[in-house]
Amino acid sequence: MSDRSDHELAARFLDAAIGLLERVRDEETDAVRAVGTLLADTVAAGGRLFAFGAGHSSLPAQDLVYRAGGLALVNLLAVPGVVGVDVMPATLGSALERVDGLASAVLGTSPLRAGDALVIISLSGRNALPVEMAAQARALGVKVIGVTSVAYASATTPRNPTGTFLKDHCDVVLDSKIPVGDAVLTLDGVPAPFAPASTVVTSALLQAVMASAAGSLADRGIDPPLLRSGNVDGGHDWNRRVLDEYGDRIFYQR
C-alpha cells in the first residue's frame, strides 16, 4: 500500500471518529445533561461515584479515575480478570464477562451502597456481567448510568439469562452511536472491517458528562472536587487537600 493510501485511511478514520463525536454532541445533549445532573445530585447528597467496564470498555472507565481535570470522587469498580486486557490469556476476560452470577459476587464485596451512582460501560450491552450488574445495583438503590451502543439491541441477541440488554436496566442511557462490530473502516482486499472507534468516542462522551457534572455543582454553589495535574506547580498540594477532604468517598487511595 502506498504512503498516500496509508494517509487516506488515517484521515478516513479521523473523519469517522469526528462524525461519531458530532452525532453524540447533537443527539445525546439531553442525556449528557441528565447524567451530569444525576452525578452532581449524588455528590451533593454525600454519595459516591463508581465506574465499570469490561475488557476494552474498561479503558473509558479508567480514564475517569484519579484524572487531572477530573472529579476526584470517581472510583473504579474493578473485577479481577476483566479490567482491561492485562489478564493472560487475554481471551479469559471475554469469557468472564459472559459468566452468569459473577455480578452478584462483585457487588457483594464492593463498597457500593444505596445513594451511590454507577457508570457501566459495555459497547454491546448483551453480556451477563454488565446486564446483571446494572439490574442488581439498581435493586440496591444505586443510580445506574449505562454507556452503550443502542444499535446492538436491534442487530444482536442478548447473551445472558434475562434476555435483555444493559440499556434495559439503567436510570439514564448514553448512546455512543458506535456501529455494530466497532470497526469503522473497510477496504477492498481486506477481509474484515478495521479501525475501532469506541474508546475515543466513549471517553469523550464521558468527559463531556464530567464537565456537565462539574458545572451543575458550581451552579449550586458547590466547588466541584476536581483534581489538578501533579506536573504543574502546586498541583500535589491541591490534590492532597481534595483527597483529604473527600477521603471517605475515595477508595483508590486505600
Short mmCIF file of C-alpha atoms in Angstrom, two decimals:
data_model
loop_
_atom_site.label_atom_id
_atom_site.label_comp_id
_atom_site.label_asym_id
_atom_site.label_seq_id
_atom_site.Cartn_x
_atom_site.Cartn_y
_atom_site.Cartn_z
CA MET A 1 0.00 0.00 0.00
CA SER A 2 1.34 3.44 -0.88
CA ASP A 3 2.07 6.17 1.63
CA ARG A 4 -0.76 8.11 0.04
CA SER A 5 -3.21 5.29 0.69
CA ASP A 6 -1.96 4.99 4.27
CA HIS A 7 -2.59 8.68 4.79
CA GLU A 8 -6.06 8.46 3.24
CA LEU A 9 -7.01 5.62 5.60
CA ALA A 10 -5.75 7.57 8.61
CA ALA A 11 -7.79 10.58 7.52
CA ARG A 12 -10.85 8.39 6.93
CA PHE A 13 -10.62 7.04 10.46
CA LEU A 14 -10.29 10.50 11.97
CA ASP A 15 -13.22 11.71 9.88
CA ALA A 16 -15.31 8.76 11.03
CA ALA A 17 -14.45 9.41 14.68
CA ILE A 18 -15.25 13.11 14.28
CA GLY A 19 -18.56 12.21 12.67
CA LEU A 20 -19.48 9.99 15.61
CA LEU A 21 -18.47 12.69 18.08
CA GLU A 22 -20.66 15.18 16.23
CA ARG A 23 -23.59 12.77 16.41
CA VAL A 24 -23.03 12.30 20.14
CA ARG A 25 -22.84 16.07 20.61
CA ASP A 26 -26.03 16.70 18.64
CA GLU A 27 -28.15 13.71 19.67
CA GLU A 28 -27.11 12.99 23.27
CA THR A 29 -27.27 16.52 24.68
CA ASP A 30 -30.27 15.83 26.92
CA ALA A 31 -28.85 12.53 28.15
CA VAL A 32 -25.46 14.09 28.91
CA ARG A 33 -27.15 16.87 30.86
CA ALA A 34 -29.31 14.34 32.73
CA VAL A 35 -26.30 12.26 33.74
CA GLY A 36 -24.33 15.36 34.75
CA THR A 37 -27.22 16.41 36.97
CA LEU A 38 -27.56 12.91 38.41
CA LEU A 39 -23.87 12.78 39.30
CA ALA A 40 -23.99 16.28 40.80
CA ASP A 41 -27.06 15.25 42.84
CA THR A 42 -25.13 12.23 44.10
CA VAL A 43 -22.09 14.27 45.12
CA ALA A 44 -24.20 16.96 46.78
CA ALA A 45 -26.07 14.32 48.78
CA GLY A 46 -22.87 12.69 50.06
CA GLY A 47 -22.96 9.73 47.67
CA ARG A 48 -20.03 8.07 45.95
CA LEU A 49 -19.30 7.64 42.24
CA PHE A 50 -18.16 4.41 40.56
CA ALA A 51 -17.37 3.36 37.00
CA PHE A 52 -17.12 -0.11 35.48
CA GLY A 53 -16.31 -1.57 32.10
CA ALA A 54 -15.06 -4.97 30.96
CA GLY A 55 -12.22 -5.52 28.51
CA HIS A 56 -11.65 -2.52 26.28
CA SER A 57 -14.80 -0.94 27.73
CA SER A 58 -12.79 -0.60 30.94
CA LEU A 59 -10.49 1.95 29.29
CA PRO A 60 -13.03 4.83 29.32
CA ALA A 61 -13.89 3.90 32.92
CA GLN A 62 -10.24 4.07 33.95
CA ASP A 63 -9.94 7.40 32.14
CA LEU A 64 -12.28 8.92 34.75
CA VAL A 65 -10.34 7.79 37.81
CA TYR A 66 -7.68 9.94 39.53
CA ARG A 67 -7.51 12.13 36.47
CA ALA A 68 -6.11 15.67 36.20
CA GLY A 69 -9.07 17.93 35.49
CA GLY A 70 -11.50 15.21 36.55
CA LEU A 71 -13.76 14.64 39.54
CA ALA A 72 -11.78 13.13 42.40
CA LEU A 73 -14.75 11.07 43.58
CA VAL A 74 -14.89 8.63 40.65
CA ASN A 75 -13.78 5.16 41.75
CA LEU A 76 -13.09 2.17 39.51
CA LEU A 77 -15.27 -0.85 40.27
CA ALA A 78 -12.68 -3.47 39.42
CA VAL A 79 -13.37 -7.11 38.60
CA PRO A 80 -10.19 -9.24 38.58
CA GLY A 81 -9.54 -10.66 35.13
CA VAL A 82 -11.94 -8.27 33.44
CA VAL A 83 -10.34 -4.83 33.81
CA GLY A 84 -8.56 -4.14 30.54
CA VAL A 85 -6.58 -6.83 28.72
CA ASP A 86 -3.85 -7.46 31.28
CA VAL A 87 -5.10 -10.95 32.19
CA MET A 88 -3.42 -13.91 30.47
CA PRO A 89 -4.71 -15.20 28.19
CA ALA A 90 -6.50 -12.02 27.12
CA THR A 91 -9.45 -14.08 25.93
CA LEU A 92 -10.21 -15.03 29.55
CA GLY A 93 -11.60 -11.54 30.15
CA SER A 94 -14.16 -12.00 27.38
CA ALA A 95 -15.17 -15.37 28.84
CA LEU A 96 -15.59 -13.96 32.35
CA GLU A 97 -17.91 -11.25 31.06
CA ARG A 98 -20.31 -13.99 29.99
CA VAL A 99 -20.32 -15.81 33.36
CA ASP A 100 -23.75 -15.81 34.99
CA GLY A 101 -23.74 -14.77 38.65
CA LEU A 102 -20.37 -13.02 38.67
CA ALA A 103 -22.05 -9.64 39.16
CA SER A 104 -23.53 -10.81 42.47
CA ALA A 105 -20.09 -11.68 43.82
CA VAL A 106 -18.67 -8.36 42.62
CA LEU A 107 -21.40 -6.22 44.15
CA GLY A 108 -21.47 -8.27 47.33
CA THR A 109 -17.83 -7.46 48.03
CA SER A 110 -17.83 -3.86 46.75
CA PRO A 111 -18.42 -0.67 48.75
CA LEU A 112 -21.45 0.26 46.63
CA ARG A 113 -24.49 1.29 48.64
CA ALA A 114 -27.85 2.99 48.19
CA GLY A 115 -27.43 6.60 47.13
CA ASP A 116 -24.30 5.97 45.06
CA ALA A 117 -24.06 6.26 41.28
CA LEU A 118 -22.52 3.67 38.96
CA VAL A 119 -21.49 4.19 35.35
CA ILE A 120 -21.47 0.88 33.45
CA ILE A 121 -19.79 0.81 30.06
CA SER A 122 -20.49 -2.01 27.64
CA LEU A 123 -20.36 -1.49 23.90
CA SER A 124 -22.72 -4.34 23.05
CA GLY A 125 -24.62 -4.35 26.33
CA ARG A 126 -25.50 -8.00 25.76
CA ASN A 127 -23.27 -9.99 28.13
CA ALA A 128 -24.21 -11.27 31.57
CA LEU A 129 -21.79 -9.26 33.72
CA PRO A 130 -22.83 -5.69 32.78
CA VAL A 131 -26.52 -6.58 32.46
CA GLU A 132 -26.72 -8.35 35.82
CA MET A 133 -24.58 -5.68 37.47
CA ALA A 134 -26.94 -2.95 36.31
CA ALA A 135 -30.07 -4.77 37.42
CA GLN A 136 -28.69 -5.75 40.80
CA ALA A 137 -27.14 -2.35 41.51
CA ARG A 138 -30.48 -0.66 40.87
CA ALA A 139 -32.12 -3.13 43.24
CA LEU A 140 -29.65 -1.95 45.90
CA GLY A 141 -30.75 1.65 45.41
CA VAL A 142 -27.79 2.67 43.25
CA LYS A 143 -28.38 5.03 40.32
CA VAL A 144 -27.11 3.33 37.15
CA ILE A 145 -25.88 5.07 34.02
CA GLY A 146 -25.41 2.82 31.01
CA VAL A 147 -22.99 3.74 28.24
CA THR A 148 -23.55 1.51 25.24
CA SER A 149 -24.27 1.36 21.53
CA VAL A 150 -28.03 1.04 21.33
CA ALA A 151 -27.71 -0.30 17.77
CA TYR A 152 -26.64 -3.69 19.18
CA ALA A 153 -30.10 -4.22 20.67
CA SER A 154 -31.64 -4.41 17.20
CA ALA A 155 -28.77 -6.22 15.45
CA THR A 156 -27.78 -8.88 18.00
CA THR A 157 -29.41 -11.12 20.59
CA PRO A 158 -28.86 -10.91 24.35
CA ARG A 159 -26.17 -13.21 25.73
CA ASN A 160 -27.46 -13.52 29.28
CA PRO A 161 -30.29 -15.39 31.06
CA THR A 162 -32.54 -12.31 31.37
CA GLY A 163 -32.87 -11.89 27.61
CA THR A 164 -32.30 -8.15 27.99
CA PHE A 165 -29.63 -5.56 27.27
CA LEU A 166 -27.76 -3.13 29.51
CA LYS A 167 -29.96 -0.30 28.26
CA ASP A 168 -32.99 -2.02 29.82
CA HIS A 169 -31.67 -1.68 33.38
CA CYS A 170 -30.46 1.92 33.63
CA ASP A 171 -31.73 5.18 35.05
CA VAL A 172 -30.14 7.01 32.12
CA VAL A 173 -28.63 5.61 28.90
CA LEU A 174 -25.87 7.26 26.89
CA ASP A 175 -25.76 6.01 23.30
CA SER A 176 -22.24 6.09 21.87
CA LYS A 177 -23.58 5.63 18.30
CA ILE A 178 -20.79 3.14 17.56
CA PRO A 179 -21.67 0.80 14.66
CA VAL A 180 -22.17 -2.88 15.42
CA GLY A 181 -18.76 -4.51 15.33
CA ASP A 182 -16.98 -1.29 16.40
CA ALA A 183 -14.64 -1.03 13.39
CA VAL A 184 -15.42 1.93 11.14
CA LEU A 185 -13.30 1.27 8.02
CA THR A 186 -13.39 -1.23 5.17
CA LEU A 187 -11.05 -1.70 2.25
CA ASP A 188 -11.14 -3.81 -0.89
CA GLY A 189 -8.88 -6.80 -0.40
CA VAL A 190 -9.10 -6.66 3.40
CA PRO A 191 -11.49 -9.38 4.58
CA ALA A 192 -12.61 -7.72 7.83
CA PRO A 193 -13.58 -4.19 8.89
CA PHE A 194 -10.93 -2.42 10.96
CA ALA A 195 -10.13 0.73 12.99
CA PRO A 196 -12.33 0.61 16.14
CA ALA A 197 -13.67 3.94 17.38
CA SER A 198 -15.46 3.02 20.60
CA THR A 199 -12.68 4.01 23.00
CA VAL A 200 -12.13 7.52 21.68
CA VAL A 201 -15.85 8.26 21.37
CA THR A 202 -16.87 6.75 24.71
CA SER A 203 -14.05 8.50 26.55
CA ALA A 204 -15.03 11.84 25.02
CA LEU A 205 -18.69 11.24 25.85
CA LEU A 206 -17.89 10.54 29.48
CA GLN A 207 -15.59 13.54 29.80
CA ALA A 208 -18.48 15.65 28.48
CA VAL A 209 -20.61 14.18 31.26
CA MET A 210 -18.00 15.05 33.88
CA ALA A 211 -17.83 18.61 32.56
CA SER A 212 -21.60 18.83 32.86
CA ALA A 213 -21.48 17.47 36.42
CA ALA A 214 -18.82 19.99 37.43
CA GLY A 215 -20.91 22.80 36.00
CA SER A 216 -24.03 21.56 37.77
CA LEU A 217 -22.19 21.54 41.10
CA ALA A 218 -20.84 25.03 40.52
CA ASP A 219 -24.35 26.28 39.73
CA ARG A 220 -25.39 25.13 43.20
CA GLY A 221 -22.53 26.97 44.87
CA ILE A 222 -20.58 23.75 45.47
CA ASP A 223 -16.91 23.68 44.50
CA PRO A 224 -16.52 20.61 42.24
CA PRO A 225 -13.96 18.23 43.80
CA LEU A 226 -11.57 18.47 40.87
CA LEU A 227 -8.01 17.21 40.65
CA ARG A 228 -5.14 19.15 39.12
CA SER A 229 -2.12 17.86 37.25
CA GLY A 230 0.72 16.86 39.53
CA ASN A 231 3.06 18.24 36.88
CA VAL A 232 2.08 21.87 37.46
CA ASP A 233 3.31 23.93 40.38
CA GLY A 234 1.05 23.49 43.38
CA GLY A 235 -0.74 20.51 41.86
CA HIS A 236 0.28 17.99 44.52
CA ASP A 237 -0.75 20.30 47.37
CA TRP A 238 -4.10 20.96 45.72
CA ASN A 239 -4.75 17.26 45.20
CA ARG A 240 -3.72 16.36 48.73
CA ARG A 241 -6.29 18.80 50.10
CA VAL A 242 -9.05 17.43 47.85
CA LEU A 243 -8.20 13.80 48.61
CA ASP A 244 -8.15 14.51 52.35
CA GLU A 245 -11.43 16.42 52.27
CA TYR A 246 -13.26 13.68 50.38
CA GLY A 247 -11.25 10.71 51.65
CA ASP A 248 -14.31 8.90 52.97
CA ARG A 249 -15.68 8.69 49.41
CA ILE A 250 -12.45 7.81 47.61
CA PHE A 251 -11.36 4.17 47.50
CA TYR A 252 -8.40 4.20 45.12
CA GLN A 253 -6.02 5.59 47.75
CA ARG A 254 -6.68 2.94 50.39
#
